PDB file of C-alpha atoms in Angstrom:
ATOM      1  CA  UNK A  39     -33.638   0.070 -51.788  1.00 61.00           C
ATOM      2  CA  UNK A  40     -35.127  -2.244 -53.752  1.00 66.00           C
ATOM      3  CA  UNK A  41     -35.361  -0.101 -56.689  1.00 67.00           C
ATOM      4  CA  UNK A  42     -31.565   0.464 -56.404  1.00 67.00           C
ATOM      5  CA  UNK A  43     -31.046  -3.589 -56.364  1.00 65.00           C
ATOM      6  CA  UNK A  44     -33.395  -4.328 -59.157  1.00 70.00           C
ATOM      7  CA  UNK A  45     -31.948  -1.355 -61.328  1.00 67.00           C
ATOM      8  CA  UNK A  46     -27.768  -2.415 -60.698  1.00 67.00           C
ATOM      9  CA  UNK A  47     -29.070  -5.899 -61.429  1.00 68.00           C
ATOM     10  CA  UNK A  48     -30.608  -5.037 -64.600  1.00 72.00           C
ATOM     11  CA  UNK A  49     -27.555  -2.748 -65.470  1.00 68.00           C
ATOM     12  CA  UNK A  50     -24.792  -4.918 -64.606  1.00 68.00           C
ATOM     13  CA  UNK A  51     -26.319  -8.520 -65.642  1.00 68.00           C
ATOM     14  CA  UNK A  52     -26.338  -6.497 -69.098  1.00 70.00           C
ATOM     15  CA  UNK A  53     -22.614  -5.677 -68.786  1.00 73.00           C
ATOM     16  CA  UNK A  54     -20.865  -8.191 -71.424  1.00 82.00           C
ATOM     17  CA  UNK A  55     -18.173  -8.712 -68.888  1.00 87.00           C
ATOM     18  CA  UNK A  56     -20.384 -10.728 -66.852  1.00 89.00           C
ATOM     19  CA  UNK A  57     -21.465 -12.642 -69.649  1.00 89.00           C
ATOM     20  CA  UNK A  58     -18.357 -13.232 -70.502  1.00 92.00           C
ATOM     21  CA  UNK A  59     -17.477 -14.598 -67.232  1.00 92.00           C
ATOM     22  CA  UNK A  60     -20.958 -16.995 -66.792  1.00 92.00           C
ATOM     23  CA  UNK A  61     -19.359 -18.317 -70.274  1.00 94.00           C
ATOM     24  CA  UNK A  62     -16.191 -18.468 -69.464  1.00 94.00           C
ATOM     25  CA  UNK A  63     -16.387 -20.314 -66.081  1.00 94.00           C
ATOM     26  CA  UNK A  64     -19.717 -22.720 -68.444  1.00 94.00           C
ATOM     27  CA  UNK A  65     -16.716 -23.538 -70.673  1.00 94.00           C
ATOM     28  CA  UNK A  66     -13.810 -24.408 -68.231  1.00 92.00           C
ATOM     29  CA  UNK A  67     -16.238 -26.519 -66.326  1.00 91.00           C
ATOM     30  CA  UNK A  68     -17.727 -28.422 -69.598  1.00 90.00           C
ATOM     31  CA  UNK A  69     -14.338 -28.807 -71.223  1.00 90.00           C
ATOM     32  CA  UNK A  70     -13.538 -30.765 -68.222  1.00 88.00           C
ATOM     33  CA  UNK A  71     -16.380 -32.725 -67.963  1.00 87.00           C
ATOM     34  CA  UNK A  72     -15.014 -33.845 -71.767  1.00 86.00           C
ATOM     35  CA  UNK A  73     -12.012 -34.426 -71.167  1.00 84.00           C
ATOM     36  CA  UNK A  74     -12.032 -36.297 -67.705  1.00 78.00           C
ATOM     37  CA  UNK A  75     -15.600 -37.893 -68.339  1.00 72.00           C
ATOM     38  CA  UNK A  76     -15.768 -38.322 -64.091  1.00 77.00           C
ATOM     39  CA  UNK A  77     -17.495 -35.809 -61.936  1.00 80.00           C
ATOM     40  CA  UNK A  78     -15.359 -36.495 -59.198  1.00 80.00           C
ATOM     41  CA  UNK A  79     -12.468 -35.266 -61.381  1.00 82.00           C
ATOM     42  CA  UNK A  80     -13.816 -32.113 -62.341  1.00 85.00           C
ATOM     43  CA  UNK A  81     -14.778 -31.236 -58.941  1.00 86.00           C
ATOM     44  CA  UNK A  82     -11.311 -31.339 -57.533  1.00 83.00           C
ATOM     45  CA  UNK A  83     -10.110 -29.547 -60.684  1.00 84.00           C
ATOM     46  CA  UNK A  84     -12.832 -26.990 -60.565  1.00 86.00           C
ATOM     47  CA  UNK A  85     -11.198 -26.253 -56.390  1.00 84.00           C
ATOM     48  CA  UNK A  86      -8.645 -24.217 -58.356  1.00 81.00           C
ATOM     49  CA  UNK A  87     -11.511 -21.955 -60.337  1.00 83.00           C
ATOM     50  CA  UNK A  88     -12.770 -21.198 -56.828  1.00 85.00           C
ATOM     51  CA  UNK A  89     -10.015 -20.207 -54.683  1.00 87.00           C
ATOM     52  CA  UNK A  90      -7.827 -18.593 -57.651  1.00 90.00           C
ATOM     53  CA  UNK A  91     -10.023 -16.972 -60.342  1.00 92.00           C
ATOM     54  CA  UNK A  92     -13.019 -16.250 -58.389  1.00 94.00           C
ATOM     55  CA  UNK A  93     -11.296 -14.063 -56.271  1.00 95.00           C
ATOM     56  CA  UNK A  94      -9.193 -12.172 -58.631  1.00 95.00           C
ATOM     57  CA  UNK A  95     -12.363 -11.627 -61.466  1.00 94.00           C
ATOM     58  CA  UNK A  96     -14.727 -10.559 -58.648  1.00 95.00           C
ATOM     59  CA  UNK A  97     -11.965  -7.965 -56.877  1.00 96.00           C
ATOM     60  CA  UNK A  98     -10.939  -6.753 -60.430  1.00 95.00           C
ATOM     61  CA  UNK A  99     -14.419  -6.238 -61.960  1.00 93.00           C
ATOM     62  CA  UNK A 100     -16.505  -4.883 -58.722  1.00 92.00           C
ATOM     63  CA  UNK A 101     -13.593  -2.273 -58.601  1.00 94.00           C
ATOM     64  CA  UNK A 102     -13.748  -1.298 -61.752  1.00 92.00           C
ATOM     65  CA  UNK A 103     -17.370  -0.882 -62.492  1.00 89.00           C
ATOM     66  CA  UNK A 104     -17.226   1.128 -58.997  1.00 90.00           C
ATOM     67  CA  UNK A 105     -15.302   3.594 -60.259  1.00 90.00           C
ATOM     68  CA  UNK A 106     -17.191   3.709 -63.850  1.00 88.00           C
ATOM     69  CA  UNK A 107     -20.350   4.168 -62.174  1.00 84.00           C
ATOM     70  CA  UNK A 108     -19.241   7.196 -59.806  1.00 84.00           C
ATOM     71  CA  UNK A 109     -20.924   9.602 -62.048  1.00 82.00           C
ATOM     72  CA  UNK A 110     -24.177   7.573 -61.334  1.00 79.00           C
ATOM     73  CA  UNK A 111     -23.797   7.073 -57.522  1.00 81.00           C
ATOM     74  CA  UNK A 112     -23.218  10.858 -57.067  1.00 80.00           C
ATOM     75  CA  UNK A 113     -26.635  11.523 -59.131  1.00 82.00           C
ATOM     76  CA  UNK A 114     -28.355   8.849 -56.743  1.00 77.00           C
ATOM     77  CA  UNK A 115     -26.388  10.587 -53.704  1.00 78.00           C
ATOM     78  CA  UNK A 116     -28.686  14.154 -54.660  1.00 80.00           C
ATOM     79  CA  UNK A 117     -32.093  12.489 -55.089  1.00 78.00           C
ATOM     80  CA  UNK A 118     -33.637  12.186 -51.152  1.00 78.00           C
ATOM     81  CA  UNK A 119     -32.419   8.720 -50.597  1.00 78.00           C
ATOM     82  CA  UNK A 120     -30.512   7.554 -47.710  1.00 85.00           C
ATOM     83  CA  UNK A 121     -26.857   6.787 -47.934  1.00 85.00           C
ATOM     84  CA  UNK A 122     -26.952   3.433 -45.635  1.00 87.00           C
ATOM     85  CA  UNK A 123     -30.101   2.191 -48.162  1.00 86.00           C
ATOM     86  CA  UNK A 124     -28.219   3.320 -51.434  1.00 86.00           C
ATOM     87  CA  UNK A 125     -24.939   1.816 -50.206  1.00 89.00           C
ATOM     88  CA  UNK A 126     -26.793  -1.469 -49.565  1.00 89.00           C
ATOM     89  CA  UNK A 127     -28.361  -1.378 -53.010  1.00 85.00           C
ATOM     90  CA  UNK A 128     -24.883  -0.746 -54.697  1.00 87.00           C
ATOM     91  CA  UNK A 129     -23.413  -3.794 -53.020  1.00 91.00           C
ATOM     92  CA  UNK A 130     -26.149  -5.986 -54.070  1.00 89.00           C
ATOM     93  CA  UNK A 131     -26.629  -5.006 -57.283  1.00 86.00           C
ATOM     94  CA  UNK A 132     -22.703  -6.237 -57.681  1.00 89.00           C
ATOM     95  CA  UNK A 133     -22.485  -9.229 -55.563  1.00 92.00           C
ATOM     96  CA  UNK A 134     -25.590 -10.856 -56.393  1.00 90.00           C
ATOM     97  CA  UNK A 135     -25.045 -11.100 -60.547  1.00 90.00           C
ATOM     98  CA  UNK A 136     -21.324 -11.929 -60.069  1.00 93.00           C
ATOM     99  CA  UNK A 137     -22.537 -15.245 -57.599  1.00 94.00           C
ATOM    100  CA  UNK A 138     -25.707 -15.892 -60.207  1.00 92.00           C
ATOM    101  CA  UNK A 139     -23.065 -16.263 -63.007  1.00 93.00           C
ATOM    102  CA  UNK A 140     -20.321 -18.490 -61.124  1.00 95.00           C
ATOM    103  CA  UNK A 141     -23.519 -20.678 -59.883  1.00 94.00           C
ATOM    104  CA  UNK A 142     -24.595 -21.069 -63.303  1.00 94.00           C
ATOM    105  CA  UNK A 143     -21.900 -21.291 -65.382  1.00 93.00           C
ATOM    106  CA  UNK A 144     -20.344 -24.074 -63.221  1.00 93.00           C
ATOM    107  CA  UNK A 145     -23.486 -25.811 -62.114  1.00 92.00           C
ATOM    108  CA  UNK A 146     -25.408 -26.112 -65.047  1.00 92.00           C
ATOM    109  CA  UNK A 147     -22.726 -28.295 -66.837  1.00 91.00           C
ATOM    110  CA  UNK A 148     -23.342 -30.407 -63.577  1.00 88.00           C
ATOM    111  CA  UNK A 149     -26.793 -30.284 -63.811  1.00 89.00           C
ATOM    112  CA  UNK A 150     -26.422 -31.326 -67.634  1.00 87.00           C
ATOM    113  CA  UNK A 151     -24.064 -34.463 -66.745  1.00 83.00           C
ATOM    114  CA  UNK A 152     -24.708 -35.753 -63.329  1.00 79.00           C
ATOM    115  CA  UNK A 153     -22.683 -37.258 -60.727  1.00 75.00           C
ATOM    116  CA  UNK A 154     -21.228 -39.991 -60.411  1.00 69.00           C
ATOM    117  CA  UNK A 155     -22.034 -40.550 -56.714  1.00 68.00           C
ATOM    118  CA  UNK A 156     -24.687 -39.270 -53.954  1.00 64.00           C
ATOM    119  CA  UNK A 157     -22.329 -38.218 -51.920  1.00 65.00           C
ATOM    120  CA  UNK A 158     -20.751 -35.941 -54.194  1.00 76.00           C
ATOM    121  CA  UNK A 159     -23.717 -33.913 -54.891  1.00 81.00           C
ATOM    122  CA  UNK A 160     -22.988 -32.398 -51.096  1.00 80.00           C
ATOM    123  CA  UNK A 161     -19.602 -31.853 -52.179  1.00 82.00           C
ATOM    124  CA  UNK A 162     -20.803 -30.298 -55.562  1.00 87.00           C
ATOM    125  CA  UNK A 163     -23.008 -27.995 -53.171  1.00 88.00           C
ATOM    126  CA  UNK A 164     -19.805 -27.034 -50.962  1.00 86.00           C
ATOM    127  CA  UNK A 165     -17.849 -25.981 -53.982  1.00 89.00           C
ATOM    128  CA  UNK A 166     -20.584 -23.800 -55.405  1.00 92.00           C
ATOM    129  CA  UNK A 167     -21.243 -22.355 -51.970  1.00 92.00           C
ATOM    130  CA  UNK A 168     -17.685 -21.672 -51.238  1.00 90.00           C
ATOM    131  CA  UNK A 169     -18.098 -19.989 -54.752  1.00 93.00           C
ATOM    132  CA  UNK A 170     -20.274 -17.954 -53.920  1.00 95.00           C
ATOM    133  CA  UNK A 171     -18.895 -16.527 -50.398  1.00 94.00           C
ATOM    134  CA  UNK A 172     -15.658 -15.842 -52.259  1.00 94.00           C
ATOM    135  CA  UNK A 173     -17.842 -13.772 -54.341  1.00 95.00           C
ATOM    136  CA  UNK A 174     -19.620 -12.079 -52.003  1.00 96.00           C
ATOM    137  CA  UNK A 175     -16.348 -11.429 -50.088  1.00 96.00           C
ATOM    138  CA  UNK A 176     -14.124  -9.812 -52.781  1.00 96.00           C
ATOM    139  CA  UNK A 177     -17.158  -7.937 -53.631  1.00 96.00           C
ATOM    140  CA  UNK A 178     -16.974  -6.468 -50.263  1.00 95.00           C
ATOM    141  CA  UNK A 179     -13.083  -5.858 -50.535  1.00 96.00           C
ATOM    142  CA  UNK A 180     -13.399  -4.484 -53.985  1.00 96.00           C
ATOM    143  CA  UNK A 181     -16.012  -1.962 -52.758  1.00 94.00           C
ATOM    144  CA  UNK A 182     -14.106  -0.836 -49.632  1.00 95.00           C
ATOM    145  CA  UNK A 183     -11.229  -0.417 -51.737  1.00 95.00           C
ATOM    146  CA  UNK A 184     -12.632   1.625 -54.404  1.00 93.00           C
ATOM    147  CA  UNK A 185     -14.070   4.194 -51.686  1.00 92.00           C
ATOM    148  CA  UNK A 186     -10.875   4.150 -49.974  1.00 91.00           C
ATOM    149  CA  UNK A 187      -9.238   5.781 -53.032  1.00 87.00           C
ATOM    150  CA  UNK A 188     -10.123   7.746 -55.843  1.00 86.00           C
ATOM    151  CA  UNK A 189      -7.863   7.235 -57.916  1.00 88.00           C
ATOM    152  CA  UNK A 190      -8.845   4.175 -60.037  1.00 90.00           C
ATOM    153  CA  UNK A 191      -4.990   3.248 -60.866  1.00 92.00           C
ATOM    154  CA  UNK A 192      -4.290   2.030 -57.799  1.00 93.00           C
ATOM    155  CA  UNK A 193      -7.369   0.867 -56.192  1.00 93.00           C
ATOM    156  CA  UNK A 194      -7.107  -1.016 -59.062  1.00 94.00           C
ATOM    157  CA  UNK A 195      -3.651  -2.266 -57.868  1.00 95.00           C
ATOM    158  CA  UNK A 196      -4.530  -2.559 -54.447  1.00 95.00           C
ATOM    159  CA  UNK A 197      -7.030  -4.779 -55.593  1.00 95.00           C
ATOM    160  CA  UNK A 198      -4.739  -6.953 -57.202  1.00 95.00           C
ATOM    161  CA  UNK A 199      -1.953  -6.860 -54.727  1.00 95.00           C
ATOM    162  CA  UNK A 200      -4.945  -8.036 -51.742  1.00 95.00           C
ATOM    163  CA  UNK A 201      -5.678 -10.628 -54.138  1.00 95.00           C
ATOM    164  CA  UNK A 202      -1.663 -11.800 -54.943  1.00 94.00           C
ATOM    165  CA  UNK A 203      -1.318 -11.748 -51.426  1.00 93.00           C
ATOM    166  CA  UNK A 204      -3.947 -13.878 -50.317  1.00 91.00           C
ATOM    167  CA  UNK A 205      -3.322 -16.336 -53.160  1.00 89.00           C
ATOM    168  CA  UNK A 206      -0.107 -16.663 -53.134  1.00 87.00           C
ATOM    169  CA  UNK A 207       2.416 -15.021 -50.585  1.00 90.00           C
ATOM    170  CA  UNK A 208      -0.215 -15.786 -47.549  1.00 86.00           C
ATOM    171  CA  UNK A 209       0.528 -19.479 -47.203  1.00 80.00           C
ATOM    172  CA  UNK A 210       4.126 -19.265 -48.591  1.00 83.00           C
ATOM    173  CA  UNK A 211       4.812 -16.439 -46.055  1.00 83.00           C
ATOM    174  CA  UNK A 212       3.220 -19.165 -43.525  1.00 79.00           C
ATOM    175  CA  UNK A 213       5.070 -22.331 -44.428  1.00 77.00           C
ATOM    176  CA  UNK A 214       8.605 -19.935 -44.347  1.00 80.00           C
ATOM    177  CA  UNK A 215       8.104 -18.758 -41.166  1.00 78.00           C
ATOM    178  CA  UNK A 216       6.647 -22.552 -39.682  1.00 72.00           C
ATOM    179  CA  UNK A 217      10.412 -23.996 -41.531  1.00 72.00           C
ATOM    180  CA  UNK A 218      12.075 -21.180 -39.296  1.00 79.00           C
ATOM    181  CA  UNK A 219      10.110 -21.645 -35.942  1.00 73.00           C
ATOM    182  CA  UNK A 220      10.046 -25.410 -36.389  1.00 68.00           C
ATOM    183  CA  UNK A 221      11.450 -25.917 -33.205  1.00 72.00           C
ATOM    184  CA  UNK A 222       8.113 -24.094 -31.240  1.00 69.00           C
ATOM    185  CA  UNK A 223       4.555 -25.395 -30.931  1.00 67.00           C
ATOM    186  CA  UNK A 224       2.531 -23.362 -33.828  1.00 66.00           C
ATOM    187  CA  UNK A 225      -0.601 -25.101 -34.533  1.00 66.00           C
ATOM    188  CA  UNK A 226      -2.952 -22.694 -32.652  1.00 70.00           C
ATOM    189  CA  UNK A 227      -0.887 -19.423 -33.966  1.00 76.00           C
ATOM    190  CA  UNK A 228      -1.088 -20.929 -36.939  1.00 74.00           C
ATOM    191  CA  UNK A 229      -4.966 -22.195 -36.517  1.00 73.00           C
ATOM    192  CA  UNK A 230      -5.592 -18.133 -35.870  1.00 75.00           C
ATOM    193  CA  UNK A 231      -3.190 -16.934 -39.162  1.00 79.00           C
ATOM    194  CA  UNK A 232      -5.518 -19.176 -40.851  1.00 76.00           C
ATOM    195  CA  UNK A 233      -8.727 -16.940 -39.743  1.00 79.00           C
ATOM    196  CA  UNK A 234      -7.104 -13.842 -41.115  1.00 84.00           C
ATOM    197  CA  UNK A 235      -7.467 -15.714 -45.122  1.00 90.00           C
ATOM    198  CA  UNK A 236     -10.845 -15.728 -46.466  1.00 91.00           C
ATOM    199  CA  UNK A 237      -9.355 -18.305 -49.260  1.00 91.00           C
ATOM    200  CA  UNK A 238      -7.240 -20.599 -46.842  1.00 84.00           C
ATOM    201  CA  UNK A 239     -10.261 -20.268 -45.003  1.00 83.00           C
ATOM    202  CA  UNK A 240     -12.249 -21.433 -48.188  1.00 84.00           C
ATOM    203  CA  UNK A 241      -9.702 -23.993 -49.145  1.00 81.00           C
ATOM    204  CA  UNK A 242     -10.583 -25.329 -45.142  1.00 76.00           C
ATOM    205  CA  UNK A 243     -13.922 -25.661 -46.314  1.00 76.00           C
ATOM    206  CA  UNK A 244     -13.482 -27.563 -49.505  1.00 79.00           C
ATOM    207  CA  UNK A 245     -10.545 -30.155 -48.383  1.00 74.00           C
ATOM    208  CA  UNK A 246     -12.835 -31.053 -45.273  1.00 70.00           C
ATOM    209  CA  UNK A 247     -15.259 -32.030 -47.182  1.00 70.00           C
ATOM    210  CA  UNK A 248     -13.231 -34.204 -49.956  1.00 68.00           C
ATOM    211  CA  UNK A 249     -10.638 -35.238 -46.463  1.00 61.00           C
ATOM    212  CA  UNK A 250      -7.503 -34.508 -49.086  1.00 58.00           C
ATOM    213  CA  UNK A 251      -5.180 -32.933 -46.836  1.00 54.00           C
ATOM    214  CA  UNK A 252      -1.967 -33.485 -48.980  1.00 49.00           C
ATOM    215  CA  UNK A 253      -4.599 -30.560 -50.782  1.00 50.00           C
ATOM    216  CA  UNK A 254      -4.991 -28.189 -48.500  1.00 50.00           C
ATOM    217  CA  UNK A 255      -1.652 -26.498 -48.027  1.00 53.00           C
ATOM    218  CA  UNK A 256      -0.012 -25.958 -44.359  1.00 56.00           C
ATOM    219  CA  UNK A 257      -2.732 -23.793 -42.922  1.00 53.00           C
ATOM    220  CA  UNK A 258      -5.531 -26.053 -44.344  1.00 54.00           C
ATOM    221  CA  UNK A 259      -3.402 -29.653 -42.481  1.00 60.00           C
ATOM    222  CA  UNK A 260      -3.454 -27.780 -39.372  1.00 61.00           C
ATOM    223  CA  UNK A 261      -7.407 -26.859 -39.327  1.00 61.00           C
ATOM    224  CA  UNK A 262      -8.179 -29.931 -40.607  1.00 64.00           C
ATOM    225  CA  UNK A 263      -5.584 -31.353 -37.552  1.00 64.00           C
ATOM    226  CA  UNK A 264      -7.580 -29.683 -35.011  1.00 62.00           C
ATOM    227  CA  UNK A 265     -11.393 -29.042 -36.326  1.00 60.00           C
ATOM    228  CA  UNK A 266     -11.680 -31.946 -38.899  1.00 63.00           C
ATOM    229  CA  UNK A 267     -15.461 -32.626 -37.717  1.00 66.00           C
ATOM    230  CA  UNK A 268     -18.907 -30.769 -38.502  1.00 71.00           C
ATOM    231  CA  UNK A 269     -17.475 -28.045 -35.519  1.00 74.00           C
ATOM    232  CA  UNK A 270     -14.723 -27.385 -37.787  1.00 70.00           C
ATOM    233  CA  UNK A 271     -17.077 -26.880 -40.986  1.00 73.00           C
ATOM    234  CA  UNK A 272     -19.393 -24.647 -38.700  1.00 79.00           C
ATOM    235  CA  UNK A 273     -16.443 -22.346 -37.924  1.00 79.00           C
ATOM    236  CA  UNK A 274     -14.821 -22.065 -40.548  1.00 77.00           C
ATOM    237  CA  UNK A 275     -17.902 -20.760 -42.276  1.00 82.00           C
ATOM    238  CA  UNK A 276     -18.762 -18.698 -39.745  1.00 86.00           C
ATOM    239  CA  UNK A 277     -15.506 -16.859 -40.383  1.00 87.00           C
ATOM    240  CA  UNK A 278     -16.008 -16.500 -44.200  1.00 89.00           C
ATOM    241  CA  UNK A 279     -19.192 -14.999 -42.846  1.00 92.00           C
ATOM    242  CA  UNK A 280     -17.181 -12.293 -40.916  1.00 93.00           C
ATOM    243  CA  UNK A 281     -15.238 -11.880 -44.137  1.00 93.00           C
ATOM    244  CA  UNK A 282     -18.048 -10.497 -45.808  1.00 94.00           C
ATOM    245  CA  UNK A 283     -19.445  -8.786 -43.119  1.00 95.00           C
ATOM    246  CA  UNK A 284     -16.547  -6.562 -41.684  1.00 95.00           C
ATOM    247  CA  UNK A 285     -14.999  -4.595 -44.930  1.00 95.00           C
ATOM    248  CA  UNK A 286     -19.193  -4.500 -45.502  1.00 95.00           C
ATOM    249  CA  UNK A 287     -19.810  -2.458 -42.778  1.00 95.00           C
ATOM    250  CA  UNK A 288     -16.356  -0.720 -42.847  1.00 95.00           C
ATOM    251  CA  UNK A 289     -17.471   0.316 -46.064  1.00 93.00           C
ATOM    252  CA  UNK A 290     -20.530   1.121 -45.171  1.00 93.00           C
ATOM    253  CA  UNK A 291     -19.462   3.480 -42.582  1.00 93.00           C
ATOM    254  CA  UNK A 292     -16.956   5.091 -44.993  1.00 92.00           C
ATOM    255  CA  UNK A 293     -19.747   5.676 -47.751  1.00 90.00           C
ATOM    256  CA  UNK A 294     -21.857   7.142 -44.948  1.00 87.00           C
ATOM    257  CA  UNK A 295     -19.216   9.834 -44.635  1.00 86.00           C
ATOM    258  CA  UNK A 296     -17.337  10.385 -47.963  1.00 78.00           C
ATOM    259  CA  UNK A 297     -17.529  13.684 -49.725  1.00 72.00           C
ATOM    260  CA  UNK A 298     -18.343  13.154 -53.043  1.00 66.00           C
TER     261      UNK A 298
END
C-alpha cells in the first residue's frame, strides 16, 4: 500500500493543476495580507476560501483525475494486489497532496507575516484544519462519485451539483423552510439538518472559534445557540470526521465489488 501512496503522491504532486492551486490559494492569501496589512482581517476573509473554493476545487479535480487515471487503476487491479489496500492507496495519494497544497499555500504567507495576536494563531490553526477536513471530505465524495458512474460527464456534474447544493441551496433551503415553520420550535431539527452539511458543519467550527455569529448563517446561530462551548467544538468535529469516513467506506465497499 505504501508503494501505491508514495507512487499517486509522486504522480499527482507533479500534476500542474495542483501547482496551480498551492499558487493560487499562496496568492489570494498574500494579496490580502497587502492589502489589509492585519492578520485578523485576512483570516476572516480567508473563511470564504475554505468553505467555498476548497470544496468545489477538491470535488472537481479528485473526480477528474479519477476518471483519467482508470486506465491505470485497472492495470493495478491485474497485478496480485488487494482491492481494499489499492483502494486505500488511491484515496491517499489524492487527499493527501490536495491538503499539503491548501496548508501551504495559505500558511506559509502566515508563516512569512505573523500574527497580530496569540490568540489568533489557534484560530489560524482552526482555519487550516477545517481546510484540510474539507479536503479530505470532498476527496471522499469525489471518489464515491466517480465509481458510482462511468460516465465522466456527469459524475462530473454530480460533483458540481453536491457541491452547489451544499454551498448554496443547503442553508437557503433551511432559512425558507424556518420563515415558513416560524410558528414551531426548530432548533433541535434544525441542530440535526445542520449534521447532514459537512460545510455548515465547517462554518460551525470556524464562527465558534472567532464567536461571530451574525457569520455563521441560520444553521451555524443555532449550533452556536445550543453547543457554543469546547462540547460543541468536540462534536462538531467529530461529525466532519463521519463526513470523511462514511462515503470512504461506501466507496470502499463499492470498489471492492465493481467490474472493471
Amino acid at each position: 500500500m505504501l508503494k501505491i501512496i508514495k507512487y499517486e503522491l509522486r504522480d499527482v504532486i507533479r500534476s500542474k493543476w495542483i501547482l496551480i492551486y498551492f499558487a493560487f490559494l499562496f496568492l489570494i492569501t498574500e494579496g490580502m495580507f497587502q492589502f489589509s496589512g492585519s492578520s485578523s482581517k485576512v483570516l476572516l476573509s480567508m473563511i470564504n476560501i475554505v468553505l467555498i473554493l476548497i470544496p468545489i476545487i477538491t470535488i472537481s479535480y479528485g473526480i477528474i483525475y479519477m476518471y483519467s487515471s482508470r486506465e491505470f487503476t485497472e492495470m493495478l487491479l491485474a497485478q496480485p494486489i488487494k482491492r481494499k489496500t489499492l483502494y486505500t492507496g488511491l484515496y491517499s495519494g489524492l487527499a493527501l497532496p490536495l491538503s499539503l497544497a491548501y496548508l501551504g499555500g495559505v500558511g506559509i504567507p502566515f508563516i512569512i507575516h505573523g500574527v497580530d495576536e496569540s490568540g489568533q494563531f489557534t484560530v489560524l490553526l482552526i482555519l487550516l484544519m477545517s481546510g484540510v477536513a474539507l479536503s479530505f471530505v470532498f476527496t471522499s465524495l469525489a471518489v464515491l462519485i466517480s465509481l458510482s458512474s462511468d460516465d465522466k460527464v456527469k459524475g462530473l456534474g454530480i460533483g458540481i451539483f453536491v457541491w452547489l447544493f451544499m454551498a448554496v441551496v443547503y442553508d437557503g433551503a433551511l432559512l425558507f423552510g424556518s420563515y415558513l415553520l416560524s410558528e414551531y420550535p426548530l432548533e433541535k431539527p434544525m441542530l440535526g439538518m445542520t449534521m447532514l452539511n459537512p460545510i455548515d458543519l465547517a462554518r460551525v467550527l470556524l464562527m465558534l472559534k472567532f464567536d461571530m455569529s451574525a457569520l455563521m448563517g441560520y444553521t451555524g446561530a443555532v449550533f452556536k445557540k445550543f453547543f457554543g462551548s469546547p462540547y460543541g467544538m468536540l462534536l462538531s468535529s467529530g461529525m466532519l470526521m463521519l463526513w470523511i469516513i462514511v462515503p470512504y467506506l461506501i466507496g470502499k465497499r463499492i470498489f471492492v465489488r465493481k467490474d472493471f
